[in-house]
Coordinates of C-alpha atoms in Angstrom, one line a residue:
Chain A
M121 CA -11.1 14.0 -26.7
S122 CA -8.5 16.5 -28.0
D123 CA -8.4 20.1 -26.7
F124 CA -9.8 21.4 -30.0
E125 CA -12.9 19.2 -29.8
K126 CA -13.3 20.1 -26.2
H127 CA -13.2 23.8 -27.2
Y128 CA -15.4 23.4 -30.1
D129 CA -18.1 21.5 -28.0
Q130 CA -17.9 24.3 -25.2
H131 CA -18.4 26.9 -28.1
L132 CA -21.5 25.1 -29.5
F133 CA -22.8 24.6 -26.0
E134 CA -22.5 28.3 -25.2
T135 CA -24.1 29.4 -28.5
E136 CA -27.1 27.1 -28.0
L137 CA -27.5 28.3 -24.4
R138 CA -27.6 32.0 -25.7
T139 CA -30.0 31.2 -28.3
R140 CA -32.4 29.6 -25.9
A141 CA -32.1 32.3 -23.5
E142 CA -32.8 34.8 -26.0
R143 CA -35.9 32.9 -26.9
L144 CA -37.0 32.7 -23.4
V145 CA -36.6 36.4 -22.8
E146 CA -38.7 36.7 -26.1
L147 CA -41.3 34.4 -25.0
L148 CA -41.7 36.1 -21.8
D149 CA -42.1 39.4 -23.3
Q150 CA -44.9 38.0 -25.6
G151 CA -46.6 36.8 -22.3
Q152 CA -46.5 33.0 -23.2
L153 CA -45.9 31.5 -20.0
S154 CA -46.3 27.9 -20.8
Q155 CA -43.8 27.9 -23.8
A156 CA -41.4 29.8 -21.8
M157 CA -41.5 27.2 -19.1
D158 CA -40.8 24.6 -21.9
Q159 CA -37.8 26.6 -22.7
V160 CA -36.6 26.5 -19.1
Q161 CA -37.1 22.7 -19.0
Q162 CA -35.0 22.5 -22.3
L163 CA -32.1 24.6 -20.8
N164 CA -32.2 22.3 -17.8
D165 CA -32.0 19.3 -19.9
M166 CA -29.0 20.9 -21.6
R167 CA -27.3 21.3 -18.5
H168 CA -27.8 17.6 -17.6
Q169 CA -26.6 16.6 -21.0
A170 CA -23.5 18.5 -20.7
L171 CA -22.7 17.0 -17.5
Y172 CA -23.6 13.6 -18.7
H173 CA -21.1 14.1 -21.5
E174 CA -18.4 15.1 -19.4
V175 CA -18.9 12.2 -17.0
G176 CA -18.8 9.8 -19.9
T177 CA -15.8 11.3 -21.4
L178 CA -14.1 11.1 -18.0
T179 CA -15.1 7.6 -17.4
R180 CA -13.8 6.5 -21.1
A181 CA -10.5 8.4 -20.4
V182 CA -10.0 6.5 -17.1
H183 CA -10.9 3.3 -18.4
N184 CA -8.5 3.8 -21.4
A185 CA -5.9 5.0 -19.1
I186 CA -6.1 1.8 -17.0
I187 CA -5.9 -0.2 -20.3
G188 CA -3.0 1.9 -21.5
F189 CA -1.0 1.1 -18.5
T190 CA -0.6 -2.3 -19.7
D191 CA -0.6 -1.9 -23.6
D192 CA 0.6 0.8 -25.9
I193 CA -1.9 0.1 -28.4
S194 CA -4.1 2.8 -29.7
T195 CA -7.5 3.6 -28.3
K196 CA -9.3 3.0 -31.7
D197 CA -7.7 -0.5 -32.0
L198 CA -8.9 -1.2 -28.5
L199 CA -12.5 -0.2 -29.2
R200 CA -12.6 -2.2 -32.4
D201 CA -11.2 -5.5 -31.1
S202 CA -12.2 -5.5 -27.6
Q203 CA -12.2 -9.3 -27.1
H204 CA -8.3 -9.6 -27.8
N205 CA -6.9 -6.2 -26.9
I206 CA -8.7 -5.3 -23.9
A207 CA -6.3 -5.5 -20.9
S208 CA -7.9 -5.4 -17.6
I209 CA -7.4 -3.8 -14.3
S210 CA -6.2 -7.2 -13.1
D211 CA -3.3 -6.9 -15.6
A212 CA -2.5 -3.4 -14.3
S213 CA -2.7 -4.7 -10.7
E214 CA -0.5 -7.8 -11.7
R215 CA 2.3 -5.2 -12.8
L216 CA 2.0 -3.6 -9.5
S217 CA 1.9 -6.9 -7.6
Y218 CA 4.9 -7.9 -9.4
V219 CA 6.7 -4.8 -8.1
I220 CA 5.8 -6.0 -4.7
E221 CA 7.2 -9.4 -5.5
L222 CA 10.4 -8.1 -7.0
T223 CA 11.3 -5.8 -4.1
E224 CA 10.3 -8.5 -1.7
A225 CA 12.7 -11.0 -3.4
N226 CA 15.6 -8.4 -3.4
A227 CA 14.9 -7.2 0.1
H228 CA 15.5 -10.9 1.1
K229 CA 18.6 -11.2 -1.0
T230 CA 19.9 -8.1 0.8
I231 CA 19.0 -9.7 4.3
D232 CA 20.6 -13.0 3.3
Q233 CA 24.0 -11.1 2.5
V234 CA 23.5 -9.1 5.7
D235 CA 23.1 -12.3 7.8
N236 CA 26.2 -13.8 6.2
A237 CA 28.1 -10.6 6.9
L238 CA 27.0 -10.7 10.5
E239 CA 28.1 -14.3 10.7
Y240 CA 31.8 -13.0 9.8
V241 CA 31.4 -10.3 12.3
A242 CA 30.5 -12.9 15.0
T243 CA 33.6 -14.9 14.0
I244 CA 35.9 -12.0 14.4
E245 CA 34.2 -11.3 17.6
R246 CA 35.2 -14.8 18.7
H247 CA 38.8 -14.2 17.4
F248 CA 38.8 -10.9 19.5
L249 CA 38.4 -13.0 22.5
Q250 CA 41.3 -15.2 21.6
R251 CA 43.3 -12.0 20.9
Q252 CA 42.4 -10.8 24.5
E253 CA 43.6 -14.1 26.1
L254 CA 47.0 -13.4 24.0
L255 CA 47.1 -9.8 25.4
D256 CA 46.6 -11.1 28.9
E257 CA 49.5 -13.5 28.6
L258 CA 51.6 -10.7 27.1
A259 CA 50.6 -8.7 30.2
L260 CA 52.1 -11.3 32.5
L261 CA 55.3 -11.7 30.4
K262 CA 55.9 -8.0 30.3
K263 CA 56.4 -7.9 34.2
D264 CA 59.7 -9.9 33.6
H265 CA 60.6 -8.3 30.3
P266 CA 60.3 -4.5 30.4
R267 CA 61.1 -4.3 26.8
L268 CA 57.8 -5.9 26.0
E269 CA 56.0 -2.9 27.6
S270 CA 55.7 -0.8 24.5
L271 CA 54.9 -3.9 22.2
Y272 CA 52.0 -4.5 24.6
D273 CA 50.8 -1.0 24.6
K274 CA 50.8 -1.0 20.8
A275 CA 48.9 -4.2 20.5
C276 CA 46.4 -2.8 23.0
V277 CA 45.8 0.3 21.0
Y278 CA 45.4 -1.7 17.7
A279 CA 43.1 -4.1 19.6
G280 CA 41.0 -1.3 20.7
E281 CA 40.8 0.2 17.4
Q282 CA 39.8 -2.9 15.8
T283 CA 36.9 -3.5 18.2
V284 CA 35.5 0.0 17.6
V285 CA 35.6 -0.6 14.0
L286 CA 34.0 -3.9 14.2
G287 CA 31.3 -2.2 16.3
H288 CA 30.8 0.4 13.4
I289 CA 30.4 -2.5 10.8
K290 CA 28.0 -4.2 12.8
E291 CA 25.9 -1.0 13.3
Q292 CA 26.0 -0.4 9.6
L293 CA 24.9 -3.9 8.8
T294 CA 22.0 -3.6 11.2
G295 CA 21.2 -0.3 9.4
I296 CA 21.1 -2.0 6.1
L297 CA 18.9 -4.7 7.6
V298 CA 16.4 -2.2 9.2
A299 CA 16.4 -0.2 5.9
Q300 CA 14.8 -3.2 4.2
E301 CA 11.5 -2.4 6.0
Y302 CA 10.8 0.0 3.1
Q303 CA 9.5 -3.1 1.3
D304 CA 6.7 -3.5 3.8
I305 CA 5.7 0.2 3.4
T306 CA 6.0 0.5 -0.2
G307 CA 4.1 -2.8 -0.6
Q308 CA 1.3 -1.6 1.6
L309 CA 0.9 1.7 -0.6
I310 CA 1.0 -0.3 -3.7
K311 CA -1.7 -2.5 -2.6
R312 CA -3.8 0.6 -1.6
V313 CA -3.2 2.2 -5.2
I314 CA -4.3 -1.0 -6.8
Q315 CA -7.6 -0.8 -4.7
L316 CA -7.9 2.9 -5.6
V317 CA -7.7 2.4 -9.2
A318 CA -10.2 -0.5 -9.3
D319 CA -12.6 1.8 -7.0
V320 CA -12.3 4.9 -9.2
E321 CA -13.2 3.1 -12.5
D322 CA -16.0 1.2 -10.7
K323 CA -17.7 4.2 -9.2
L324 CA -17.4 6.1 -12.7
V325 CA -19.0 3.2 -14.5
G326 CA -21.6 3.0 -11.8
L327 CA -22.1 6.7 -12.3
M328 CA -22.6 6.2 -16.1
A329 CA -24.9 3.3 -15.5
V330 CA -27.2 5.5 -13.5
A331 CA -27.0 8.3 -15.9
S332 CA -27.9 6.1 -18.8
R333 CA -30.9 4.6 -17.0
V334 CA -32.1 8.2 -16.3
N335 CA -31.5 8.7 -20.1
S336 CA -33.6 5.6 -21.1
L337 CA -36.5 6.7 -19.0
G338 CA -36.9 9.6 -21.2
T339 CA -35.7 12.5 -18.8
L340 CA -33.1 13.5 -21.2
P341 CA -33.4 13.3 -25.0
A342 CA -30.9 10.5 -25.8
S343 CA -27.4 11.5 -27.1
A344 CA -28.9 15.1 -27.9
G345 CA -25.7 17.3 -27.8
A346 CA -23.6 14.3 -26.7
K347 CA -21.4 13.8 -29.8
S348 CA -20.0 10.4 -30.3
E349 CA -16.4 10.3 -29.8
A350 CA -15.7 6.7 -30.5
D351 CA -16.0 5.4 -34.2
T352 CA -17.8 2.2 -32.8
A353 CA -20.3 4.2 -31.1
T354 CA -24.0 3.2 -31.6
E355 CA -27.0 5.1 -30.6
P356 CA -28.2 4.1 -27.1
S357 CA -31.0 1.6 -27.4
E358 CA -33.5 0.9 -24.7
M359 CA -31.8 -2.4 -24.1
E360 CA -28.1 -1.3 -24.0
A361 CA -29.0 1.7 -22.1
D362 CA -30.2 -0.4 -19.1
G363 CA -26.8 -0.3 -17.6
P364 CA -27.1 -1.7 -14.0
Q365 CA -28.4 -5.0 -15.1
V366 CA -25.5 -5.4 -17.6
R367 CA -23.1 -4.5 -14.9
G368 CA -24.6 -6.8 -12.3
R369 CA -24.6 -9.9 -14.4
N370 CA -20.8 -10.7 -14.4
S371 CA -19.6 -8.4 -11.7
A372 CA -17.7 -11.5 -10.2
S373 CA -15.3 -11.7 -13.2
V374 CA -12.9 -8.8 -13.6
A375 CA -12.0 -9.7 -17.2
S376 CA -15.6 -9.9 -18.4
S377 CA -16.5 -6.7 -16.5
Q378 CA -13.8 -4.8 -18.3
D379 CA -15.6 -5.8 -21.6
E380 CA -18.9 -4.8 -20.0
V381 CA -17.3 -1.4 -19.1
D382 CA -16.3 -0.9 -22.7
D383 CA -19.6 -2.2 -24.2
L384 CA -21.4 0.2 -21.9
L385 CA -19.3 3.1 -22.6
S386 CA -19.6 2.4 -26.4
S387 CA -23.3 1.9 -26.2
L388 CA -23.6 5.4 -24.6
G389 CA -21.5 7.2 -27.1
F390 CA -18.3 7.4 -25.3
Chain B
M112 CA 14.1 -9.5 31.4
N113 CA 14.4 -13.2 30.6
K114 CA 16.3 -13.7 27.4
D115 CA 15.0 -17.2 27.0
M116 CA 11.3 -16.1 26.7
K117 CA 9.5 -17.3 23.7
I118 CA 8.5 -14.4 21.4
L119 CA 5.9 -14.7 18.7
V120 CA 6.3 -12.3 15.7
V121 CA 3.2 -11.6 13.5
D122 CA 3.5 -9.6 10.3
D123 CA 2.2 -10.5 6.7
F124 CA 5.3 -9.3 5.1
S125 CA 8.2 -11.9 5.5
T126 CA 10.8 -9.3 5.1
M127 CA 9.5 -7.5 8.1
R128 CA 9.5 -10.6 10.2
R129 CA 13.1 -11.2 9.4
I130 CA 14.2 -7.8 10.3
I131 CA 12.2 -8.0 13.6
K132 CA 13.6 -11.4 14.3
N133 CA 17.2 -10.1 13.6
L134 CA 16.8 -7.3 15.8
L135 CA 15.4 -9.4 18.6
R136 CA 18.3 -12.0 18.2
D137 CA 20.7 -9.0 18.3
L138 CA 19.1 -8.0 21.7
G139 CA 19.8 -11.6 22.8
F140 CA 16.4 -13.2 22.3
N141 CA 16.9 -16.4 20.4
N142 CA 13.6 -18.2 21.0
I143 CA 11.4 -16.7 18.4
V144 CA 8.5 -18.2 16.3
E145 CA 6.6 -16.5 13.5
A146 CA 3.1 -16.2 12.0
D147 CA 1.8 -14.3 9.0
D148 CA -1.4 -13.0 10.4
G149 CA -3.7 -13.0 13.2
A150 CA -5.5 -16.2 12.2
T151 CA -2.3 -18.2 12.1
A152 CA -0.9 -16.6 15.3
L153 CA -3.8 -17.6 17.4
P154 CA -3.4 -21.4 17.3
L155 CA 0.4 -20.8 18.3
L156 CA -0.7 -18.7 21.1
K157 CA -3.3 -21.1 22.3
A158 CA -0.8 -24.0 22.2
G159 CA 0.9 -22.3 25.1
G160 CA 4.3 -21.2 25.9
I161 CA 4.5 -17.8 24.1
D162 CA 5.7 -15.0 26.7
F163 CA 5.8 -12.0 24.4
L164 CA 3.8 -10.9 21.2
V165 CA 5.0 -8.7 18.6
T166 CA 2.4 -7.8 16.0
D167 CA 1.6 -5.8 12.9
W168 CA -1.9 -4.1 12.4
N169 CA -2.7 -4.3 8.9
M170 CA -3.0 -8.0 7.8
P171 CA -5.3 -10.1 5.9
K172 CA -7.8 -12.5 7.6
M173 CA -7.2 -11.4 11.2
S174 CA -5.9 -8.0 11.8
G175 CA -3.4 -7.2 14.6
I176 CA -6.0 -5.1 16.4
D177 CA -8.4 -8.0 16.3
L178 CA -5.8 -10.3 17.5
L179 CA -4.9 -7.9 20.4
R180 CA -8.6 -8.0 21.4
T181 CA -8.9 -11.7 21.1
V182 CA -5.7 -12.2 23.3
R183 CA -7.0 -9.7 25.9
A184 CA -10.4 -11.5 26.2
D185 CA -9.0 -14.9 26.6
P186 CA -8.2 -15.7 30.4
A187 CA -5.5 -18.0 29.3
L188 CA -3.6 -15.6 27.1
S189 CA -4.5 -12.1 28.5
H190 CA -1.4 -11.8 30.6
I191 CA 0.9 -11.8 27.5
P192 CA 2.6 -8.5 26.8
I193 CA 2.1 -7.2 23.4
L194 CA 4.0 -4.8 21.3
M195 CA 2.4 -3.3 18.1
V196 CA 4.8 -2.6 15.3
T197 CA 2.8 -1.0 12.4
A198 CA 2.6 1.8 9.8
E199 CA -0.6 2.7 11.1
A200 CA 0.2 6.1 12.5
K201 CA -3.0 7.9 13.2
R202 CA -3.8 9.3 16.6
E203 CA -7.2 7.4 16.9
Q204 CA -5.5 4.2 15.9
I205 CA -3.0 4.4 18.7
I206 CA -5.7 5.2 21.1
T207 CA -7.7 2.4 20.1
A208 CA -4.7 0.2 20.5
A209 CA -4.0 1.6 23.9
Q210 CA -7.7 1.0 25.0
A211 CA -7.5 -2.5 23.7
G212 CA -4.7 -3.1 25.9
V213 CA -1.5 -2.8 24.0
N214 CA 1.8 -2.6 26.1
G215 CA 3.8 -0.8 23.4
Y216 CA 3.4 0.9 20.0
I217 CA 6.1 1.3 17.4
I218 CA 5.4 3.3 14.3
K219 CA 7.1 1.9 11.0
P220 CA 9.7 2.9 9.7
F221 CA 11.7 2.4 13.0
T222 CA 15.2 1.8 14.1
A223 CA 16.9 -0.9 16.1
G224 CA 17.3 1.5 19.1
V225 CA 13.6 2.2 19.2
L226 CA 12.6 -1.6 19.3
K227 CA 15.2 -2.1 22.1
E228 CA 14.1 0.8 24.0
K229 CA 10.3 0.0 23.8
I230 CA 10.8 -3.8 24.7
E231 CA 13.0 -2.6 27.8
K232 CA 10.3 -0.1 28.9
I233 CA 7.4 -2.8 28.6
F234 CA 9.4 -5.2 31.1
V235 CA 10.3 -2.3 33.4
R236 CA 6.7 -1.4 33.6
L237 CA 5.6 -5.0 33.9
Q238 CA 8.1 -5.6 36.8
G239 CA 7.4 -2.4 38.6

C-alpha cells in the first residue's frame, strides 16, 4: 500500500469515527439507549476491522517481501500468475544456504593453503636444525682459526633473526586458520535467520486465518471498510474464509503452502 | 599430559573441526578423530580408546549438552574429560554445562592461546 492510500484510508476512518461518535451523543441526548448501544457496537466493529486490515496488509507485505527476495517481478504479476511466479521461502532459504556453502568452501580453500604453507614452515624448521649443526661445527673450527670468530658471530645473528621471523610467519598462519571460524558463526546466524523468516510469515498467516474465521462467523461485517488492495481480490466467501482448514491441508509442503498463503490473502482482500 | 592421547573432536561445521584439529596438532596432539554430531560421536566413544572429548553445543540430531550428559551417565565413559567449544555464551548455558559435568568451556570465536590454556588447565586439575 502506498503512503497516499494509507493516509487516505486513515482519513476516511477518522471521518467515519467522528460521524458515529456524534450520532452516539445525539442518540444519548434523545434517550434512545438501545440504539446508542448499537452505535457503540458498530464503533467497536470498526476498530476490529481497522486492525484486521492492518494485519492483512502487513501479512501481504511480508509475504511479498519474501517472494521479492528471490524474484524482481512485480507484485501484480505475482498475484496474477501465482502458479509460475511464486517463489517460496524455500527459495529464499536456498539462497541463504548457498551463502553458507560458499563461505564453507572458501574457508576450506583458505585452510588448505594455510596447511600447505605450514608444511613449508615445517621444512624450513628442519633446515634450521641442519643449519644449527653447521654452526656447531663452525664453533669447533673457530677455536683453531680466530679469524672465523666474526664470521661465526654474524652467522649466529642471521640464524637468530631467521628463527624469529619464521616464528612470526607461523603465528600469522595460525591466525589466518583460526579466523576461518567466522564461517561457523555466520553459518549458525544465517540458519537462524532462515528459521525466523519462515516463522514470521507462518505466524502472520496464522493470525490472518484466525481473523478470517472470526469474520466468517459474522462477528465482523465481511470486508466492510477493508478496501481491496489487490486487483485479483475477491469477496471472502464462507468457504474461502475458513482459513485454518485450508492451511492445515498441505502444511507439509512448503511450495504449496506458499500458494495457499497467496490464495488466502487474496481471498481476504489483501 | 600425554601427547599420544586419542582426542575426539565433535562439530557439525567441518571448517571448525579442521581448525580445532590443526590447533591440537600444533600443540603436539596427533591422534585425533572426528564426528559431526553427538549421534555419530557416541558409537566412536563406546568403541573405546577416546581419552579426551572436544565438542560443540549446537548440533543437529544430538546436541553437545546431550552428548555430555550421556557420557557422564555411562560408567564406561564418565571418566573422559570434556571441553566444550561453542558459540553459546549465555550465563545459564555455561552453568548448565558445568552442572552436567563439563571440564572446560570455550566461547567462539576463540584464539589458539585460549585453547592451549584451557586444555592445560583441565589436565593440571585432573592430575592435582
